[in-house]
Amino acid sequence: MIKPQTIKVFLCLMIFTILSCEKKASNKVDLTHEDGNQKITIELENGQQYLEYEKPTKTNFVLKNIEPNNFAVVGVGIKILGGNDGTLKTEINVPKGYLENDTLNIKVRYGKENKNHEFYIPIKSTE
């Protein structure tokens, strides 16, 4: 016979799993980070909210109230193309089979205080 405590634990895990899946499915990719009057927006040239494996995508990091000299970006497949007027132009090309999951983690550091933030962008296969 199954103990009532076991059933309660199982039901709690099921509810948590269902709610987690619903939250992930309904979440829109957050390509903007704001901290006070400072703002970073990622603009993907493909117009989507995802990248594709092995497909170079021009990407702009638009900075508001952040000096370009006080901004750094790190992530797999990111190539810096240049920048002007508060926009850092990059190209992102993620090799297939390199990441453990289909999400690119982009880390940024900005401001004189060296604040940090991470963006998570989904990646899809073109197959």
N, CA, C and O atoms as CSV, one atom per row, in Angstrom:
chain,resi,resn,atom,element,x,y,z
A,1,MET,N,N,0.843,-1.183,0.000
A,1,MET,CA,C,0.000,0.000,0.000
A,1,MET,C,C,0.887,1.245,0.000
A,1,MET,O,O,1.920,1.290,0.669
A,2,ILE,N,N,0.469,2.240,-0.753
A,2,ILE,CA,C,1.226,3.490,-0.864
A,2,ILE,C,C,0.856,4.395,0.303
A,2,ILE,O,O,-0.313,4.560,0.650
A,3,LYS,N,N,1.888,4.968,0.888
A,3,LYS,CA,C,1.676,5.854,2.020
A,3,LYS,C,C,1.085,7.189,1.559
A,3,LYS,O,O,1.411,7.662,0.471
A,4,PRO,N,N,0.219,7.800,2.374
A,4,PRO,CA,C,-0.367,9.096,2.004
A,4,PRO,C,C,0.689,10.183,1.786
A,4,PRO,O,O,0.510,11.057,0.938
A,5,GLN,N,N,1.782,10.135,2.541
A,5,GLN,CA,C,2.847,11.132,2.367
A,5,GLN,C,C,3.491,11.010,0.989
A,5,GLN,O,O,3.839,12.018,0.375
A,6,THR,N,N,3.650,9.791,0.506
A,6,THR,CA,C,4.235,9.553,-0.807
A,6,THR,C,C,3.333,10.134,-1.893
A,6,THR,O,O,3.808,10.739,-2.854
A,7,ILE,N,N,2.033,9.944,-1.726
A,7,ILE,CA,C,1.081,10.473,-2.700
A,7,ILE,C,C,1.134,12.001,-2.707
A,7,ILE,O,O,1.093,12.612,-3.775
A,8,LYS,N,N,1.224,12.622,-1.540
A,8,LYS,CA,C,1.293,14.079,-1.451
A,8,LYS,C,C,2.545,14.618,-2.145
A,8,LYS,O,O,2.484,15.602,-2.883
A,9,VAL,N,N,3.666,13.967,-1.901
A,9,VAL,CA,C,4.921,14.394,-2.530
A,9,VAL,C,C,4.815,14.255,-4.046
A,9,VAL,O,O,5.226,15.152,-4.781
A,10,PHE,N,N,4.269,13.140,-4.514
A,10,PHE,CA,C,4.117,12.907,-5.952
A,10,PHE,C,C,3.213,13.969,-6.574
A,10,PHE,O,O,3.538,14.515,-7.629
A,11,LEU,N,N,2.088,14.266,-5.933
A,11,LEU,CA,C,1.166,15.280,-6.463
A,11,LEU,C,C,1.811,16.662,-6.498
A,11,LEU,O,O,1.630,17.410,-7.458
A,12,CYS,N,N,2.560,16.999,-5.458
A,12,CYS,CA,C,3.259,18.293,-5.438
A,12,CYS,C,C,4.264,18.389,-6.582
A,12,CYS,O,O,4.361,19.426,-7.239
A,13,LEU,N,N,5.004,17.320,-6.821
A,13,LEU,CA,C,5.974,17.313,-7.921
A,13,LEU,C,C,5.277,17.447,-9.272
A,13,LEU,O,O,5.761,18.158,-10.153
A,14,MET,N,N,4.153,16.773,-9.437
A,14,MET,CA,C,3.403,16.855,-10.693
A,14,MET,C,C,2.902,18.287,-10.940
A,14,MET,O,O,3.030,18.818,-12.043
A,15,ILE,N,N,2.337,18.892,-9.907
A,15,ILE,CA,C,1.825,20.258,-10.046
A,15,ILE,C,C,2.958,21.218,-10.362
A,15,ILE,O,O,2.818,22.077,-11.233
A,16,PHE,N,N,4.080,21.082,-9.665
A,16,PHE,CA,C,5.235,21.940,-9.916
A,16,PHE,C,C,5.725,21.778,-11.351
A,16,PHE,O,O,6.030,22.769,-12.015
A,17,THR,N,N,5.804,20.540,-11.834
A,17,THR,CA,C,6.273,20.272,-13.192
A,17,THR,C,C,5.332,20.883,-14.220
A,17,THR,O,O,5.786,21.494,-15.188
A,18,ILE,N,N,4.034,20.728,-14.023
A,18,ILE,CA,C,3.059,21.278,-14.966
A,18,ILE,C,C,3.144,22.798,-15.000
A,18,ILE,O,O,3.148,23.396,-16.075
A,19,LEU,N,N,3.211,23.419,-13.839
A,19,LEU,CA,C,3.297,24.879,-13.787
A,19,LEU,C,C,4.589,25.380,-14.418
A,19,LEU,O,O,4.589,26.406,-15.098
A,20,SER,N,N,5.689,24.667,-14.200
A,20,SER,CA,C,6.970,25.064,-14.791
A,20,SER,C,C,6.908,24.996,-16.306
A,20,SER,O,O,7.398,25.896,-16.988
A,21,CYS,N,N,6.318,23.949,-16.833
A,21,CYS,CA,C,6.217,23.792,-18.289
A,21,CYS,C,C,5.337,24.886,-18.884
A,21,CYS,O,O,5.671,25.442,-19.930
A,22,GLU,N,N,4.226,25.199,-18.240
A,22,GLU,CA,C,3.352,26.248,-18.739
A,22,GLU,C,C,4.049,27.591,-18.721
A,22,GLU,O,O,3.894,28.380,-19.653
A,23,LYS,N,N,4.814,27.863,-17.679
A,23,LYS,CA,C,5.524,29.135,-17.581
A,23,LYS,C,C,6.560,29.257,-18.690
A,23,LYS,O,O,6.679,30.311,-19.314
A,24,LYS,N,N,7.315,28.180,-18.942
A,24,LYS,CA,C,8.329,28.220,-19.997
A,24,LYS,C,C,7.693,28.399,-21.360
A,24,LYS,O,O,8.212,29.145,-22.190
A,25,ALA,N,N,6.576,27.726,-21.605
A,25,ALA,CA,C,5.924,27.804,-22.904
A,25,ALA,C,C,5.375,29.195,-23.173
A,25,ALA,O,O,5.362,29.639,-24.321
A,26,SER,N,N,4.924,29.887,-22.142
A,26,SER,CA,C,4.306,31.188,-22.341
A,26,SER,C,C,5.310,32.340,-22.256
A,26,SER,O,O,4.966,33.479,-22.575
A,27,ASN,N,N,6.526,32.066,-21.836
A,27,ASN,CA,C,7.509,33.140,-21.686
A,27,ASN,C,C,7.979,33.643,-23.035
A,27,ASN,O,O,8.294,32.866,-23.936
A,28,LYS,N,N,8.019,34.947,-23.154
A,28,LYS,CA,C,8.597,35.586,-24.318
A,28,LYS,C,C,10.072,35.790,-24.012
A,28,LYS,O,O,10.442,36.049,-22.867
A,29,VAL,N,N,10.904,35.677,-25.019
A,29,VAL,CA,C,12.332,35.853,-24.823
A,29,VAL,C,C,12.601,37.305,-24.451
A,29,VAL,O,O,12.148,38.221,-25.139
A,30,ASP,N,N,13.332,37.513,-23.370
A,30,ASP,CA,C,13.615,38.862,-22.898
A,30,ASP,C,C,14.929,39.340,-23.509
A,30,ASP,O,O,16.008,38.889,-23.124
A,31,LEU,N,N,14.821,40.251,-24.458
A,31,LEU,CA,C,15.999,40.783,-25.135
A,31,LEU,C,C,16.324,42.200,-24.674
A,31,LEU,O,O,17.084,42.912,-25.331
A,32,THR,N,N,15.749,42.607,-23.547
A,32,THR,CA,C,16.004,43.931,-22.997
A,32,THR,C,C,16.325,43.819,-21.518
A,32,THR,O,O,15.684,43.068,-20.783
A,33,HIS,N,N,17.326,44.575,-21.094
A,33,HIS,CA,C,17.677,44.641,-19.672
A,33,HIS,C,C,17.741,46.111,-19.284
A,33,HIS,O,O,18.425,46.905,-19.928
A,34,GLU,N,N,17.014,46.468,-18.215
A,34,GLU,CA,C,17.033,47.837,-17.704
A,34,GLU,C,C,17.458,47.829,-16.244
A,34,GLU,O,O,17.034,46.988,-15.451
A,35,ASP,N,N,18.307,48.790,-15.916
A,35,ASP,CA,C,18.738,48.986,-14.536
A,35,ASP,C,C,18.823,50.489,-14.317
A,35,ASP,O,O,19.792,51.135,-14.714
A,36,GLY,N,N,17.798,51.031,-13.682
A,36,GLY,CA,C,17.744,52.481,-13.522
A,36,GLY,C,C,17.582,53.141,-14.874
A,36,GLY,O,O,16.671,52.805,-15.631
A,37,ASN,N,N,18.464,54.084,-15.180
A,37,ASN,CA,C,18.382,54.769,-16.471
A,37,ASN,C,C,19.244,54.089,-17.540
A,37,ASN,O,O,19.325,54.581,-18.665
A,38,GLN,N,N,19.877,52.984,-17.212
A,38,GLN,CA,C,20.701,52.249,-18.173
A,38,GLN,C,C,19.880,51.126,-18.797
A,38,GLN,O,O,19.102,50.450,-18.124
A,39,LYS,N,N,20.075,50.947,-20.101
A,39,LYS,CA,C,19.277,49.955,-20.815
A,39,LYS,C,C,20.109,49.302,-21.912
A,39,LYS,O,O,20.863,49.970,-22.619
A,40,ILE,N,N,19.957,47.979,-22.044
A,40,ILE,CA,C,20.599,47.215,-23.112
A,40,ILE,C,C,19.500,46.469,-23.845
A,40,ILE,O,O,18.708,45.758,-23.227
A,41,THR,N,N,19.450,46.630,-25.165
A,41,THR,CA,C,18.474,45.921,-25.980
A,41,THR,C,C,19.215,45.149,-27.061
A,41,THR,O,O,20.086,45.693,-27.741
A,42,ILE,N,N,18.862,43.874,-27.216
A,42,ILE,CA,C,19.437,43.061,-28.286
A,42,ILE,C,C,18.439,43.048,-29.440
A,42,ILE,O,O,17.273,42.695,-29.265
A,43,GLU,N,N,18.912,43.435,-30.617
A,43,GLU,CA,C,18.087,43.419,-31.822
A,43,GLU,C,C,18.653,42.388,-32.791
A,43,GLU,O,O,19.773,42.540,-33.280
A,44,LEU,N,N,17.884,41.343,-33.066
A,44,LEU,CA,C,18.292,40.314,-34.020
A,44,LEU,C,C,17.821,40.729,-35.405
A,44,LEU,O,O,16.641,41.019,-35.604
A,45,GLU,N,N,18.744,40.759,-36.364
A,45,GLU,CA,C,18.411,41.217,-37.706
A,45,GLU,C,C,17.398,40.301,-38.397
A,45,GLU,O,O,16.687,40.735,-39.304
A,46,ASN,N,N,17.331,39.033,-37.969
A,46,ASN,CA,C,16.389,38.117,-38.608
A,46,ASN,C,C,14.946,38.404,-38.189
A,46,ASN,O,O,14.019,37.783,-38.709
A,47,GLY,N,N,14.747,39.336,-37.256
A,47,GLY,CA,C,13.407,39.711,-36.838
A,47,GLY,C,C,12.741,38.714,-35.903
A,47,GLY,O,O,11.613,38.938,-35.465
A,48,GLN,N,N,13.411,37.632,-35.595
A,48,GLN,CA,C,12.864,36.598,-34.725
A,48,GLN,C,C,13.363,36.788,-33.305
A,48,GLN,O,O,14.156,37.689,-33.029
A,49,GLN,N,N,12.896,35.933,-32.406
A,49,GLN,CA,C,13.386,35.934,-31.031
A,49,GLN,C,C,14.186,34.665,-30.767
A,49,GLN,O,O,14.216,34.157,-29.646
A,50,TYR,N,N,14.828,34.165,-31.805
A,50,TYR,CA,C,15.672,32.993,-31.685
A,50,TYR,C,C,16.763,33.059,-32.750
A,50,TYR,O,O,16.667,33.808,-33.722
A,51,LEU,N,N,17.798,32.255,-32.540
A,51,LEU,CA,C,18.875,32.118,-33.513
A,51,LEU,C,C,18.759,30.740,-34.147
A,51,LEU,O,O,18.021,29.884,-33.658
A,52,GLU,N,N,19.490,30.529,-35.234
A,52,GLU,CA,C,19.548,29.216,-35.865
A,52,GLU,C,C,20.993,28.747,-35.862
A,52,GLU,O,O,21.917,29.526,-36.096
A,53,TYR,N,N,21.175,27.442,-35.588
A,53,TYR,CA,C,22.514,26.878,-35.594
A,53,TYR,C,C,23.172,27.074,-36.951
A,53,TYR,O,O,22.542,26.914,-37.997
A,54,GLU,N,N,24.456,27.423,-36.911
A,54,GLU,CA,C,25.312,27.558,-38.086
A,54,GLU,C,C,24.765,28.524,-39.135
A,54,GLU,O,O,25.061,28.397,-40.323
A,55,LYS,N,N,23.962,29.490,-38.682
A,55,LYS,CA,C,23.461,30.530,-39.572
A,55,LYS,C,C,23.842,31.875,-38.971
A,55,LYS,O,O,23.264,32.284,-37.964
A,56,PRO,N,N,24.819,32.579,-39.577
A,56,PRO,CA,C,25.238,33.873,-39.036
A,56,PRO,C,C,24.067,34.858,-39.003
A,56,PRO,O,O,23.348,35.031,-39.986
A,57,THR,N,N,23.899,35.494,-37.846
A,57,THR,CA,C,22.818,36.461,-37.671
A,57,THR,C,C,23.423,37.767,-37.175
A,57,THR,O,O,24.054,37.813,-36.119
A,58,LYS,N,N,23.223,38.819,-37.947
A,58,LYS,CA,C,23.689,40.135,-37.499
A,58,LYS,C,C,22.823,40.562,-36.322
A,58,LYS,O,O,21.598,40.445,-36.350
A,59,THR,N,N,23.492,41.059,-35.286
A,59,THR,CA,C,22.824,41.395,-34.033
A,59,THR,C,C,23.375,42.710,-33.511
A,59,THR,O,O,24.585,42.936,-33.513
A,60,ASN,N,N,22.475,43.570,-33.067
A,60,ASN,CA,C,22.880,44.849,-32.491
A,60,ASN,C,C,22.605,44.852,-30.994
A,60,ASN,O,O,21.542,44.425,-30.543
A,61,PHE,N,N,23.567,45.336,-30.237
A,61,PHE,CA,C,23.389,45.599,-28.813
A,61,PHE,C,C,23.234,47.115,-28.696
A,61,PHE,O,O,24.206,47.859,-28.824
A,62,VAL,N,N,22.010,47.559,-28.452
A,62,VAL,CA,C,21.714,48.984,-28.372
A,62,VAL,C,C,21.835,49.410,-26.913
A,62,VAL,O,O,21.167,48.863,-26.035
A,63,LEU,N,N,22.699,50.398,-26.669
A,63,LEU,CA,C,22.998,50.845,-25.310
A,63,LEU,C,C,22.393,52.213,-25.056
A,63,LEU,O,O,22.510,53.118,-25.882
A,64,LYS,N,N,21.752,52.354,-23.920
A,64,LYS,CA,C,21.206,53.652,-23.516
A,64,LYS,C,C,21.822,54.025,-22.176
A,64,LYS,O,O,21.725,53.274,-21.206
A,65,ASN,N,N,22.456,55.191,-22.132
A,65,ASN,CA,C,23.136,55.700,-20.936
A,65,ASN,C,C,24.253,54.758,-20.467
A,65,ASN,O,O,24.522,54.639,-19.272
A,66,ILE,N,N,24.887,54.100,-21.425
A,66,ILE,CA,C,26.048,53.237,-21.145
A,66,ILE,C,C,27.140,53.614,-22.138
A,66,ILE,O,O,26.921,53.597,-23.350
A,67,GLU,N,N,28.297,53.947,-21.627
A,67,GLU,CA,C,29.426,54.266,-22.494
A,67,GLU,C,C,29.919,52.982,-23.167
A,67,GLU,O,O,30.113,51.969,-22.495
A,68,PRO,N,N,30.122,53.017,-24.485
A,68,PRO,CA,C,30.622,51.826,-25.176
A,68,PRO,C,C,31.940,51.308,-24.604
A,68,PRO,O,O,32.204,50.107,-24.646
A,69,ASN,N,N,32.774,52.215,-24.068
A,69,ASN,CA,C,34.044,51.790,-23.472
A,69,ASN,C,C,33.829,51.000,-22.181
A,69,ASN,O,O,34.725,50.288,-21.728
A,70,ASN,N,N,32.643,51.128,-21.595
A,70,ASN,CA,C,32.316,50.429,-20.359
A,70,ASN,C,C,31.327,49.293,-20.612
A,70,ASN,O,O,30.492,48.986,-19.761
A,71,PHE,N,N,31.428,48.674,-21.784
A,71,PHE,CA,C,30.527,47.582,-22.145
A,71,PHE,C,C,31.320,46.426,-22.725
A,71,PHE,O,O,32.194,46.622,-23.570
A,72,ALA,N,N,31.011,45.217,-22.266
A,72,ALA,CA,C,31.654,44.017,-22.800
A,72,ALA,C,C,30.593,42.940,-22.962
A,72,ALA,O,O,29.658,42.851,-22.167
A,73,VAL,N,N,30.746,42.123,-23.997
A,73,VAL,CA,C,29.803,41.030,-24.258
A,73,VAL,C,C,30.602,39.758,-24.517
A,73,VAL,O,O,31.627,39.777,-25.198
A,74,VAL,N,N,30.107,38.638,-23.952
A,74,VAL,CA,C,30.777,37.344,-24.114
A,74,VAL,C,C,29.722,36.285,-24.400
A,74,VAL,O,O,28.680,36.243,-23.746
A,75,GLY,N,N,29.997,35.435,-25.375
A,75,GLY,CA,C,29.103,34.334,-25.691
A,75,GLY,C,C,29.665,33.522,-26.838
A,75,GLY,O,O,30.509,34.001,-27.596
A,76,VAL,N,N,29.202,32.309,-26.963
A,76,VAL,CA,C,29.669,31.413,-28.021
A,76,VAL,C,C,29.283,31.978,-29.390
A,76,VAL,O,O,28.125,32.328,-29.619
A,77,GLY,N,N,30.246,32.062,-30.282
A,77,GLY,CA,C,29.988,32.447,-31.661
A,77,GLY,C,C,29.757,33.918,-31.905
A,77,GLY,O,O,29.309,34.293,-32.989
A,78,ILE,N,N,30.052,34.779,-30.918
A,78,ILE,CA,C,29.826,36.214,-31.102
A,78,ILE,C,C,31.081,36.859,-31.685
A,78,ILE,O,O,32.175,36.731,-31.135
A,79,LYS,N,N,30.904,37.553,-32.804
A,79,LYS,CA,C,31.996,38.273,-33.444
A,79,LYS,C,C,31.620,39.757,-33.465
A,79,LYS,O,O,30.549,40.130,-33.942
A,80,ILE,N,N,32.510,40.588,-32.945
A,80,ILE,CA,C,32.283,42.033,-32.909
A,80,ILE,C,C,32.591,42.610,-34.289
A,80,ILE,O,O,33.671,42.389,-34.836
A,81,LEU,N,N,31.630,43.353,-34.848
A,81,LEU,CA,C,31.815,43.959,-36.159
A,81,LEU,C,C,32.167,45.435,-36.066
A,81,LEU,O,O,32.781,45.984,-36.981
A,82,GLY,N,N,31.787,46.082,-34.974
A,82,GLY,CA,C,32.080,47.498,-34.796
A,82,GLY,C,C,30.959,48.159,-34.018
A,82,GLY,O,O,30.039,47.498,-33.536
A,83,GLY,N,N,31.050,49.442,-33.907
A,83,GLY,CA,C,30.005,50.142,-33.174
A,83,GLY,C,C,30.039,51.628,-33.412
A,83,GLY,O,O,31.066,52.198,-33.778
A,84,ASN,N,N,28.880,52.251,-33.194
A,84,ASN,CA,C,28.767,53.703,-33.266
A,84,ASN,C,C,27.439,54.132,-32.648
A,84,ASN,O,O,26.490,53.349,-32.602
A,85,ASP,N,N,27.375,55.350,-32.183
A,85,ASP,CA,C,26.142,55.942,-31.648
A,85,ASP,C,C,25.415,55.051,-30.649
A,85,ASP,O,O,24.190,54.943,-30.695
A,86,GLY,N,N,26.150,54.416,-29.755
A,86,GLY,CA,C,25.514,53.600,-28.726
A,86,GLY,C,C,25.043,52.245,-29.191
A,86,GLY,O,O,24.254,51.598,-28.502
A,87,THR,N,N,25.504,51.800,-30.341
A,87,THR,CA,C,25.126,50.479,-30.849
A,87,THR,C,C,26.380,49.672,-31.146
A,87,THR,O,O,27.256,50.108,-31.893
A,88,LEU,N,N,26.450,48.480,-30.543
A,88,LEU,CA,C,27.545,47.555,-30.834
A,88,LEU,C,C,27.027,46.540,-31.842
A,88,LEU,O,O,26.089,45.795,-31.559
A,89,LYS,N,N,27.641,46.517,-33.013
A,89,LYS,CA,C,27.220,45.600,-34.079
A,89,LYS,C,C,28.015,44.306,-33.971
A,89,LYS,O,O,29.242,44.317,-33.875
A,90,THR,N,N,27.283,43.182,-33.988
A,90,THR,CA,C,27.918,41.877,-33.893
A,90,THR,C,C,27.302,40.928,-34.908
A,90,THR,O,O,26.302,41.229,-35.559
A,91,GLU,N,N,27.936,39.782,-35.015
A,91,GLU,CA,C,27.375,38.673,-35.773
A,91,GLU,C,C,27.469,37.451,-34.877
A,91,GLU,O,O,28.522,37.171,-34.304
A,92,ILE,N,N,26.370,36.727,-34.758
A,92,ILE,CA,C,26.361,35.530,-33.917
A,92,ILE,C,C,26.169,34.319,-34.812
A,92,ILE,O,O,25.222,34.253,-35.595
A,93,ASN,N,N,27.083,33.359,-34.687
A,93,ASN,CA,C,27.030,32.119,-35.463
A,93,ASN,C,C,27.396,30.977,-34.522
A,93,ASN,O,O,28.574,30.755,-34.239
A,94,VAL,N,N,26.399,30.259,-34.040
A,94,VAL,CA,C,26.621,29.196,-33.060
A,94,VAL,C,C,26.781,27.868,-33.786
A,94,VAL,O,O,25.893,27.467,-34.539
A,95,PRO,N,N,27.914,27.170,-33.570
A,95,PRO,CA,C,28.111,25.867,-34.205
A,95,PRO,C,C,27.188,24.806,-33.596
A,95,PRO,O,O,26.951,24.779,-32.388
A,96,LYS,N,N,26.688,23.953,-34.452
A,96,LYS,CA,C,25.805,22.873,-33.997
A,96,LYS,C,C,26.605,21.878,-33.163
A,96,LYS,O,O,27.754,21.570,-33.478
A,97,GLY,N,N,25.987,21.385,-32.102
A,97,GLY,CA,C,26.620,20.391,-31.250
A,97,GLY,C,C,27.557,20.965,-30.201
A,97,GLY,O,O,28.205,20.209,-29.477
A,98,TYR,N,N,27.642,22.274,-30.107
A,98,TYR,CA,C,28.565,22.901,-29.160
A,98,TYR,C,C,27.927,23.136,-27.797
A,98,TYR,O,O,28.592,23.022,-26.768
A,99,LEU,N,N,26.641,23.464,-27.792
A,99,LEU,CA,C,25.946,23.772,-26.546
A,99,LEU,C,C,25.261,22.530,-25.977
A,99,LEU,O,O,24.879,21.623,-26.717
A,100,GLU,N,N,25.113,22.503,-24.643
A,100,GLU,CA,C,24.436,21.380,-23.994
A,100,GLU,C,C,22.931,21.436,-24.209
A,100,GLU,O,O,22.283,20.399,-24.354
A,101,ASN,N,N,22.377,22.637,-24.230
A,101,ASN,CA,C,20.952,22.784,-24.518
A,101,ASN,C,C,20.803,23.812,-25.629
A,101,ASN,O,O,21.782,24.445,-26.022
A,102,ASP,N,N,19.610,23.982,-26.128
A,102,ASP,CA,C,19.391,24.866,-27.265
A,102,ASP,C,C,19.132,26.308,-26.836
A,102,ASP,O,O,18.182,26.946,-27.290
A,103,THR,N,N,19.997,26.807,-25.952
A,103,THR,CA,C,19.901,28.183,-25.482
A,103,THR,C,C,21.293,28.792,-25.427
A,103,THR,O,O,22.203,28.236,-24.813
A,104,LEU,N,N,21.446,29.938,-26.074
A,104,LEU,CA,C,22.714,30.656,-26.031
A,104,LEU,C,C,22.704,31.600,-24.833
A,104,LEU,O,O,21.800,32.421,-24.678
A,105,ASN,N,N,23.711,31.469,-24.003
A,105,ASN,CA,C,23.873,32.321,-22.833
A,105,ASN,C,C,24.841,33.441,-23.219
A,105,ASN,O,O,26.007,33.186,-23.519
A,106,ILE,N,N,24.347,34.686,-23.209
A,106,ILE,CA,C,25.170,35.850,-23.525
A,106,ILE,C,C,25.354,36.654,-22.246
A,106,ILE,O,O,24.381,37.078,-21.622
A,107,LYS,N,N,26.607,36.859,-21.862
A,107,LYS,CA,C,26.913,37.628,-20.651
A,107,LYS,C,C,27.386,39.014,-21.057
A,107,LYS,O,O,28.214,39.172,-21.953
A,108,VAL,N,N,26.836,40.020,-20.371
A,108,VAL,CA,C,27.284,41.386,-20.610
A,108,VAL,C,C,27.761,41.994,-19.297
A,108,VAL,O,O,27.263,41.666,-18.219
A,109,ARG,N,N,28.726,42.877,-19.415
A,109,ARG,CA,C,29.221,43.660,-18.274
A,109,ARG,C,C,29.190,45.111,-18.723
A,109,ARG,O,O,29.610,45.431,-19.835
A,110,TYR,N,N,28.690,45.995,-17.856
A,110,TYR,CA,C,28.517,47.381,-18.288
A,110,TYR,C,C,28.627,48.339,-17.113
A,110,TYR,O,O,28.501,47.960,-15.948
A,111,GLY,N,N,28.867,49.591,-17.465
A,111,GLY,CA,C,28.937,50.664,-16.476
A,111,GLY,C,C,30.262,50.698,-15.740
A,111,GLY,O,O,31.039,49.743,-15.769
A,112,LYS,N,N,30.500,51.816,-15.084
A,112,LYS,CA,C,31.725,51.966,-14.303
A,112,LYS,C,C,31.755,51.022,-13.113
A,112,LYS,O,O,32.822,50.692,-12.595
A,113,GLU,N,N,30.573,50.589,-12.682
A,113,GLU,CA,C,30.473,49.678,-11.534
A,113,GLU,C,C,30.637,48.214,-11.952
A,113,GLU,O,O,30.592,47.324,-11.102
A,114,ASN,N,N,30.826,47.955,-13.252
A,114,ASN,CA,C,30.946,46.594,-13.791
A,114,ASN,C,C,29.745,45.726,-13.422
A,114,ASN,O,O,29.909,44.628,-12.891
A,115,LYS,N,N,28.551,46.216,-13.701
A,115,LYS,CA,C,27.330,45.440,-13.482
A,115,LYS,C,C,27.293,44.291,-14.484
A,115,LYS,O,O,27.864,44.382,-15.571
A,116,ASN,N,N,26.619,43.216,-14.108
A,116,ASN,CA,C,26.525,42.036,-14.963
A,116,ASN,C,C,25.071,41.686,-15.246
A,116,ASN,O,O,24.180,41.944,-14.437
A,117,HIS,N,N,24.856,41.091,-16.416
A,117,HIS,CA,C,23.539,40.553,-16.764
A,117,HIS,C,C,23.738,39.425,-17.764
A,117,HIS,O,O,24.711,39.414,-18.518
A,118,GLU,N,N,22.811,38.479,-17.764
A,118,GLU,CA,C,22.853,37.385,-18.722
A,118,GLU,C,C,21.565,37.353,-19.525
A,118,GLU,O,O,20.470,37.465,-18.975
A,119,PHE,N,N,21.713,37.199,-20.832
A,119,PHE,CA,C,20.586,37.014,-21.737
A,119,PHE,C,C,20.572,35.551,-22.157
A,119,PHE,O,O,21.624,34.923,-22.278
A,120,TYR,N,N,19.392,35.017,-22.375
A,120,TYR,CA,C,19.239,33.636,-22.823
A,120,TYR,C,C,18.402,33.646,-24.100
A,120,TYR,O,O,17.225,34.006,-24.085
A,121,ILE,N,N,19.034,33.242,-25.211
A,121,ILE,CA,C,18.359,33.258,-26.495
A,121,ILE,C,C,18.243,31.820,-27.008
A,121,ILE,O,O,19.251,31.119,-27.102
A,122,PRO,N,N,17.029,31.374,-27.340
A,122,PRO,CA,C,16.866,30.026,-27.867
A,122,PRO,C,C,17.512,29.878,-29.254
A,122,PRO,O,O,17.603,30.835,-30.023
A,123,ILE,N,N,17.949,28.667,-29.541
A,123,ILE,CA,C,18.564,28.367,-30.835
A,123,ILE,C,C,17.812,27.182,-31.425
A,123,ILE,O,O,17.530,26.200,-30.739
A,124,LYS,N,N,17.492,27.298,-32.717
A,124,LYS,CA,C,16.759,26.233,-33.404
A,124,LYS,C,C,17.617,25.648,-34.510
A,124,LYS,O,O,18.502,26.312,-35.051
A,125,SER,N,N,17.341,24.403,-34.835
A,125,SER,CA,C,18.007,23.748,-35.965
A,125,SER,C,C,17.272,24.100,-37.235
A,125,SER,O,O,16.054,24.275,-37.224
A,126,THR,N,N,18.004,24.206,-38.334
A,126,THR,CA,C,17.394,24.532,-39.612
A,126,THR,C,C,16.963,23.284,-40.381
A,126,THR,O,O,16.413,23.381,-41.478
A,127,GLU,N,N,17.212,22.137,-39.808
A,127,GLU,CA,C,16.891,20.875,-40.498
A,127,GLU,C,C,15.413,20.638,-40.576
A,127,GLU,O,O,14.978,19.624,-41.123
